Amino acid sequence: MADSTELRARDTIHAGGEWRAAVSGATREILDPADALPFAVVAEGDEKDTDLAVAAARRAFDEGPWRHTPVAERAALLRRVADLLVRDREELGLLESRDAGKTVEEGRVDIDCVADAFRYFADLVAGEAPGRVVDAGSPDIHSVVVHEPVGVCAMITPWNYPLLQASWKIAPALAAGNTFVIKPSEITPLTTVALVHLLTEAGLPAGVANIVTGPGHTVGARLAEHPDVDLVSFTGGLASGTKVARAAADTVKKVALELGGKNPNVVFADACATEEGFDTAVDQALNAAFIHSGQVCSAGARLIVEESVRDRFVAELARRAERIRLGRGTEPGVECGPLVSEQQRAKVEAYVESALKEGAVLRSGGKRPEPSVERPESGYFYEPTVLDRCHREMRVVREEVFGPVLTVETFHTEDEAVALANDTEYGLAGAVWTADAGRARRVAGRLRHGTVWINDFHPYLPQAEWGGFGKSGVGRELGPAGLAEYRETKHVYQNLAPKPVRWFAG
């Protein structure tokens, strides 16, 4: 793998099997959010670079071998990629930490999950039947439904889980026989560039995998509207997602959108009836809200706790939140890294300020930490923050903060808990904590969220579909449905004994 930590301009645009600089020659510095210092320079592509990459992907799909490669060979290549990811786990984990600000351990876990995704989709396609036979009611008719690749896929990925989110799109797209152009976030592009290097090393034909590093308003917008793109898959914010959908509508291309969430974590008193149960629920509430500094679309940013245990629960939650060790993600023992940018930190600060003006009670955090050796003053750090006495009318409760901010609401009855949890325009994920198995099933069944965890938070399975309701988006990733997003279906109807129909006189 190329050294991406040396401060020099690199050719990070890959089109038609060649690495090159931007047509304009423009570059962008990549900053380490722990100290705001540049540690890499990448090409800054625009519409011209995007057109070249799409043209390469189009040629590779229409004229190249990949779409016709036997499924077993495509699966074998995906497994080779997984092996290469394991080989480079330490380097990629460190790069993800420096790029996105997360801890190295979080980065390593991400790489493991990326490898799992490639293996899962390899196994899924390798074990499939070649087609579904449809009974036409006659021995002279052979009717079958087969799967075909969509074509050229445009992928636009976010900055919080750069490589993981890329893998959720790239692995099924390649398994299905597509070609693609990916645009990683301009803030955190480095591990996606590294993945394209690994795809090339694994033997993927030229033109199948293409990447353009650059901003959303040029590269992303052009991908969404491009007439030679057959599908666009976007993960990011609601405002940008709606722009992608509008741009894609003119060419009636397939669209998959994952647009974030405002996720409830519902805790019933009976889940805290024992000391072990109480400790587990508090620990998981911290994990739900503060992993990767809360910069997670599925973060449990809304704690909805039964009134009878609220005081004790919030007091312990705030005590532990204050003890979370903030610092550079590469430092041993650090539990929470910086926010990804100064812009993101300013956004979080504005939400906390508005919440306090609207009556929220600050229980912990709410400010930038004191600088230290492991927390440079120039870094984008913000303390894990617990806001008590929140209500639905507050912006911090309604809108996605995407930072280390946990709001606390309370309820008295099961119906009230469900109503609060569903009172959101999003519907990505949620959780319910209870010792009552019947209640767990009832509440999970009533929650209008794409993923519901019972007595847990954050795990996902490659075999299970991931997506949301409401403004959390459309389409699914992971699982069989994730593969289906990158396919078209064709009905092949063969008449083995054709005869004239004589509908018309002749």
C-alpha positions in Angstrom: 0.0 0.0 0.0 1.1 3.5 -0.7 2.2 5.6 2.3 -0.6 8.0 3.0 0.9 9.8 6.0 3.6 11.6 4.1 2.6 15.2 3.4 2.8 15.3 -0.3 0.3 15.5 -3.2 -0.9 12.2 -4.4 -2.8 11.0 -7.5 -6.0 9.9 -5.8 -8.3 9.9 -8.8 -8.6 6.4 -10.3 -10.3 6.1 -13.7 -10.0 3.3 -16.3 -7.3 1.6 -14.3 -5.0 4.6 -14.0 -4.1 6.8 -11.0 -3.8 10.5 -11.8 -4.1 14.0 -10.5 -7.1 16.2 -11.0 -7.6 17.7 -14.5 -7.4 21.2 -12.9 -4.4 20.3 -10.9 -6.2 21.3 -7.7 -5.4 19.6 -4.4 -6.8 19.5 -0.9 -5.0 19.1 2.4 -6.4 16.4 4.8 -6.3 17.5 8.4 -5.9 15.4 11.5 -8.8 16.4 13.7 -6.8 15.8 16.8 -4.5 18.8 16.1 -5.9 20.4 13.0 -2.6 19.9 11.2 -2.4 18.6 7.6 -0.9 15.1 7.2 -1.8 14.3 3.6 -2.6 16.0 0.3 -5.1 14.6 -2.2 -6.3 15.5 -5.7 -9.3 17.8 -5.7 -11.5 16.5 -8.6 -14.5 18.3 -10.2 -17.0 17.6 -12.9 -14.4 16.9 -15.6 -12.8 14.2 -13.5 -16.2 12.8 -12.7 -17.1 12.6 -16.4 -13.8 10.7 -17.2 -14.5 8.2 -14.3 -18.1 7.6 -15.4 -17.0 7.1 -19.0 -14.4 4.5 -17.8 -17.0 2.7 -15.7 -19.4 2.8 -18.6 -16.9 1.2 -21.0 -15.9 -1.4 -18.5 -19.5 -2.4 -18.0 -20.6 -2.4 -21.6 -17.4 -3.8 -23.1 -15.4 -5.3 -20.3 -15.4 -8.8 -18.8 -16.6 -8.2 -15.3 -20.3 -8.4 -15.8 -19.8 -11.8 -17.6 -17.3 -13.1 -15.1 -18.7 -16.3 -13.5 -20.1 -15.8 -10.0 -17.5 -18.1 -8.4 -14.7 -16.0 -9.8 -16.3 -12.7 -8.6 -16.8 -14.3 -5.1 -13.2 -15.4 -5.1 -12.0 -11.9 -5.8 -14.1 -10.5 -3.0 -12.5 -13.0 -0.6 -9.1 -12.0 -1.8 -9.9 -8.4 -0.9 -11.0 -9.5 2.5 -7.7 -11.3 3.0 -5.8 -8.1 2.0 -7.9 -6.1 4.4 -6.8 -8.4 7.2 -3.2 -8.2 6.1 -3.3 -4.4 6.2 -5.5 -4.1 9.3 -3.1 -2.2 11.5 -2.1 0.3 8.8 -5.7 0.9 7.8 -7.0 1.2 11.3 -4.4 3.8 12.1 -5.2 5.7 8.9 -8.9 5.6 9.7 -8.1 7.0 13.2 -6.0 9.9 11.9 -8.5 10.7 9.1 -11.7 10.5 11.0 -10.6 11.2 14.6 -11.8 7.9 16.1 -9.7 5.7 18.3 -7.3 3.2 16.7 -9.3 0.4 18.4 -12.5 1.7 16.7 -10.6 1.8 13.4 -9.4 -1.8 13.8 -13.0 -2.9 14.5 -14.1 -1.1 11.4 -11.6 -2.9 9.2 -12.7 -6.2 10.6 -16.3 -5.3 9.7 -15.3 -4.3 6.2 -13.6 -7.7 5.7 -16.7 -9.4 7.0 -18.9 -7.5 4.5 -16.7 -8.6 1.6 -16.8 -12.2 2.8 -20.5 -12.1 3.3 -21.4 -10.9 -0.2 -18.9 -13.4 -1.7 -20.7 -16.3 0.1 -24.1 -14.9 -0.7 -23.7 -14.8 -4.5 -21.7 -18.0 -4.6 -24.5 -19.9 -2.9 -27.3 -18.6 -5.0 -29.4 -20.5 -7.6 -28.9 -19.3 -11.2 -32.5 -18.2 -11.5 -36.1 -18.7 -10.2 -38.3 -20.9 -12.4 -41.8 -19.6 -12.9 -44.5 -22.2 -13.7 -46.2 -21.2 -16.9 -48.7 -24.0 -16.8 -47.3 -25.7 -20.0 -44.5 -28.2 -20.6 -43.7 -26.3 -23.8 -42.8 -23.1 -21.9 -39.6 -22.5 -19.9 -39.9 -19.4 -17.8 -37.3 -18.1 -15.5 -36.5 -14.9 -13.6 -32.8 -14.1 -13.5 -30.7 -11.4 -11.9 -28.5 -8.9 -13.8 -26.3 -6.1 -12.7 -27.7 -2.6 -12.7 -24.8 -1.1 -14.6 -22.7 1.9 -13.6 -23.2 2.6 -9.9 -22.4 6.0 -8.3 -21.5 5.9 -4.6 -21.3 8.9 -2.3 -20.1 8.1 1.2 -19.9 10.1 4.5 -17.0 11.1 6.7 -17.9 9.3 9.9 -17.3 5.6 8.8 -15.4 6.1 5.5 -14.3 2.6 4.8 -17.2 0.8 6.4 -19.8 2.7 4.5 -17.9 2.3 1.3 -17.7 -1.5 1.8 -21.5 -1.7 2.3 -21.9 -0.4 -1.3 -18.8 -1.7 -3.1 -19.0 -5.3 -2.0 -22.6 -6.0 -3.1 -22.1 -3.9 -6.3 -19.1 -6.0 -7.3 -20.7 -9.3 -6.3 -23.6 -8.4 -8.6 -21.3 -7.7 -11.6 -21.5 -3.9 -11.7 -18.9 -1.2 -12.2 -18.8 1.9 -10.0 -17.5 5.4 -9.3 -17.2 6.3 -5.7 -16.9 9.7 -4.2 -15.7 9.5 -0.5 -16.1 12.5 1.8 -13.6 15.2 0.9 -12.8 15.3 4.7 -11.9 11.6 5.1 -11.0 10.1 1.7 -7.8 8.2 2.5 -9.0 4.7 3.4 -11.3 4.6 0.5 -8.4 5.4 -1.8 -6.5 2.6 -0.1 -9.4 0.2 -0.7 -9.3 0.9 -4.4 -5.6 0.1 -4.4 -6.5 -3.3 -2.7 -9.2 -4.0 -5.3 -6.6 -3.5 -8.0 -4.1 -5.7 -6.2 -6.7 -8.4 -5.9 -7.1 -8.5 -9.7 -10.2 -6.4 -10.5 -10.3 -5.5 -14.2 -9.4 -2.0 -15.2 -12.4 0.4 -15.2 -14.5 -1.6 -12.8 -13.5 0.4 -9.7 -13.1 4.2 -10.1 -12.8 6.9 -7.5 -12.9 10.7 -7.6 -11.8 12.6 -4.6 -13.5 16.0 -4.4 -16.4 18.0 -2.9 -20.0 17.1 -3.0 -21.2 20.2 -4.8 -19.1 19.3 -7.9 -18.3 15.6 -7.9 -21.3 14.3 -6.0 -23.8 16.6 -7.9 -22.4 15.4 -11.2 -22.6 11.8 -10.3 -26.3 12.1 -9.2 -27.3 13.8 -12.5 -25.1 11.9 -14.9 -27.0 10.2 -17.7 -24.6 7.3 -17.9 -25.0 6.4 -14.2 -27.7 3.8 -13.6 -27.8 3.9 -9.8 -26.8 6.4 -7.2 -26.3 5.3 -3.6 -25.9 8.1 -1.0 -25.2 8.0 2.7 -25.2 11.4 4.5 -27.4 14.2 5.7 -31.0 14.8 4.9 -30.5 18.1 3.0 -27.8 16.6 0.7 -29.8 13.5 0.2 -32.8 15.3 -1.1 -30.6 17.1 -3.6 -29.3 13.8 -4.8 -32.8 12.4 -5.2 -33.9 15.5 -7.2 -30.9 15.4 -9.4 -31.3 11.6 -10.1 -35.0 12.0 -10.9 -34.4 13.6 -14.3 -32.7 10.4 -15.6 -35.0 8.1 -13.6 -32.0 6.2 -12.2 -32.3 3.9 -9.2 -31.7 5.7 -5.9 -30.7 4.4 -2.4 -30.5 6.9 0.4 -29.5 6.5 4.0 -30.0 9.9 5.7 -29.4 9.5 9.4 -31.5 9.3 12.4 -32.6 10.6 15.8 -32.6 7.4 17.6 -34.4 6.6 20.9 -33.0 4.4 23.6 -35.9 3.4 25.8 -35.1 2.2 29.3 -37.9 0.7 31.5 -37.4 0.6 35.3 -37.5 -3.2 35.4 -34.3 -3.3 33.3 -32.6 -1.6 36.3 -34.1 -3.8 39.1 -30.8 -5.5 39.8 -27.4 -3.9 40.2 -26.1 -5.8 37.2 -29.1 -4.7 35.1 -28.7 -1.1 36.2 -25.0 -1.1 35.5 -25.5 -2.7 32.0 -28.2 -0.3 31.0 -26.1 2.8 32.0 -23.0 1.4 30.3 -24.9 0.7 27.1 -26.5 4.2 27.2 -22.9 5.6 27.2 -21.9 3.4 24.3 -25.1 4.3 22.4 -24.5 8.0 22.7 -20.7 8.6 22.8 -18.9 6.0 20.7 -17.0 7.8 18.0 -17.9 11.1 19.8 -21.6 10.5 18.8 -20.8 10.9 15.1 -22.9 7.8 14.2 -26.1 7.8 12.3 -27.5 5.2 14.6 -26.3 6.8 17.8 -28.7 6.5 20.7 -28.8 10.3 21.2 -32.3 10.3 22.9 -32.4 8.5 26.3 -36.1 8.0 27.2 -36.1 6.6 30.7 -38.9 5.7 33.1 -39.5 8.4 35.6 -39.2 6.2 38.7 -35.5 5.5 37.9 -34.6 8.8 36.1 -32.7 10.5 39.0 -30.4 7.6 39.8 -29.9 6.7 36.2 -29.0 10.2 35.0 -26.8 10.9 38.0 -24.7 7.7 37.3 -24.7 8.4 33.5 -23.4 11.9 34.1 -20.7 10.7 36.5 -19.4 8.1 34.1 -19.6 10.6 31.1 -17.3 12.9 33.0 -14.7 10.2 33.3 -14.5 9.3 29.6 -10.9 9.9 28.5 -10.8 12.3 25.6 -7.7 12.5 23.4 -5.9 11.8 20.2 -7.2 8.5 18.9 -3.7 7.0 18.5 -2.9 7.4 22.2 -3.2 4.4 24.4 -6.1 4.4 26.8 -8.1 7.1 25.0 -11.8 6.3 24.9 -13.2 9.1 22.7 -11.5 11.2 20.0 -12.2 14.6 18.6 -15.0 15.7 16.3 -14.1 15.5 12.6 -13.9 19.3 12.0 -14.2 22.7 13.5 -17.4 23.2 11.6 -18.8 20.1 13.2 -17.8 21.2 16.7 -19.3 24.6 16.2 -22.6 22.9 15.1 -22.6 20.8 18.3 -21.9 23.9 20.5 -24.8 25.7 18.9 -27.2 22.8 19.7 -26.1 22.7 23.3 -26.5 26.5 23.7 -30.0 26.4 22.2 -31.0 23.5 24.5 -29.9 25.4 27.6 -31.8 28.5 26.5 -34.9 26.2 26.0 -34.7 24.9 29.5 -32.5 21.8 29.4 -30.4 21.1 32.5 -26.7 20.4 31.9 -25.6 17.3 33.9 -22.1 16.8 32.4 -19.9 18.3 29.6 -21.2 21.1 27.6 -17.8 22.6 26.8 -14.4 22.1 25.2 -12.0 20.2 27.5 -8.9 21.6 29.0 -5.9 21.0 26.6 -3.4 18.4 27.5 -0.6 16.4 25.9 -3.1 14.0 24.4 -5.6 16.8 23.7 -3.9 19.5 21.7 -5.7 22.9 22.1 -5.9 23.0 18.3 -7.9 19.8 18.1 -11.6 19.6 17.7 -12.5 18.1 21.1 -15.8 18.4 22.9 -16.8 16.9 26.2 -19.4 14.1 26.3 -22.6 16.1 27.3 -25.7 14.9 29.1 -28.7 17.3 28.9 -31.5 16.5 31.3 -35.2 17.7 31.5 -35.5 17.8 27.7 -38.7 17.8 25.8 -39.9 17.2 22.2 -40.1 20.9 21.2 -36.3 21.4 21.7 -34.2 21.5 18.5 -31.6 19.3 20.2 -34.3 16.6 20.6 -35.8 16.9 17.1 -32.7 17.4 14.9 -29.6 15.2 14.3 -26.7 16.7 16.3 -24.1 14.2 15.2 -21.9 14.8 18.2 -21.4 13.7 21.8 -24.7 15.0 23.1 -27.3 12.9 24.9 -30.7 14.2 25.7 -32.9 12.8 28.5 -36.7 12.5 28.4 -38.9 10.6 30.8 -42.1 8.5 30.6 -44.6 6.9 33.0 -46.4 4.3 30.9 -45.5 1.9 28.0 -47.8 3.8 25.6 -46.1 7.1 26.5 -42.7 5.5 25.9 -43.7 4.3 22.5 -45.2 7.6 21.6 -42.1 9.5 22.5 -39.8 7.0 20.7 -41.9 7.3 17.5 -42.3 11.1 17.7 -39.5 11.8 15.2 -39.4 12.5 11.5 -36.6 9.9 11.3 -36.8 6.2 11.8 -33.4 4.6 11.5 -32.8 2.7 14.8 -33.9 2.4 18.4 -33.6 0.2 21.4 -35.7 -1.0 24.3 -34.4 -2.2 27.7 -36.7 -4.3 29.9 -36.7 -7.5 31.8 -40.2 -8.3 30.6 -40.0 -10.5 27.5 -43.6 -9.8 26.5 -43.1 -6.0 26.8 -39.9 -6.3 24.8 -41.7 -7.9 21.9 -44.6 -5.5 22.1 -42.6 -2.3 22.2 -40.1 -3.6 19.5 -43.1 -4.3 17.3 -44.6 -0.9 17.8 -41.4 1.1 17.1 -41.3 2.6 13.6 -37.5 2.2 13.1 -35.6 0.2 10.6 -33.5 -1.6 13.3 -34.7 -2.2 16.9 -32.3 -3.6 19.5 -33.6 -5.3 22.7 -31.3 -5.0 25.7 -28.4 -4.0 23.5 -27.3 -1.1 21.3 -25.3 -0.7 18.1 -24.5 -4.3 16.9 -25.4 -5.0 13.2 -25.2 -8.2 11.2 -24.0 -8.3 7.6 -26.8 -10.8 6.9 -29.5 -8.4 8.1 -30.9 -5.5 6.0 -30.0 -2.0 7.3 -32.2 0.9 6.5 -34.8 3.2 7.9 -38.4 4.6 7.9 -39.5 8.2 7.3 -36.7 10.7 6.5 -34.0 8.2 7.4 -34.1 7.3 3.7 -35.1 4.7 1.1 -33.5 1.4 0.1 -31.5 -1.2 2.1 -27.9 -2.0 2.7 -26.4 -5.4 3.8 -28.2 -8.7 3.7 -30.0 -10.1 0.6 -31.9 -6.8 0.2 -28.5 -4.9 0.0 -27.5 -7.1 -2.9 -30.8 -6.7 -4.6 -30.3 -2.9 -4.6 -27.5 -3.5 -7.2 -29.5 -5.8 -9.4 -32.2 -5.7 -12.1 -34.5 -8.7 -12.7 -35.2 -10.1 -16.1 -38.0 -12.5 -17.0 -36.9 -14.9 -19.7 -39.8 -16.7 -21.4 -39.0 -19.4 -23.8 -41.6 -21.1 -26.0 -40.2 -24.6 -26.9 -43.0 -25.3 -29.4 -44.0 -22.0 -31.0 -47.2 -21.9 -33.0 -49.0 -19.1 -34.9 -51.6 -17.4 -32.7 -54.0 -16.3 -35.6 -55.1 -13.2 -33.8 -55.5 -11.4 -37.1 -56.8 -12.5 -40.5 -54.0 -13.0 -43.0 
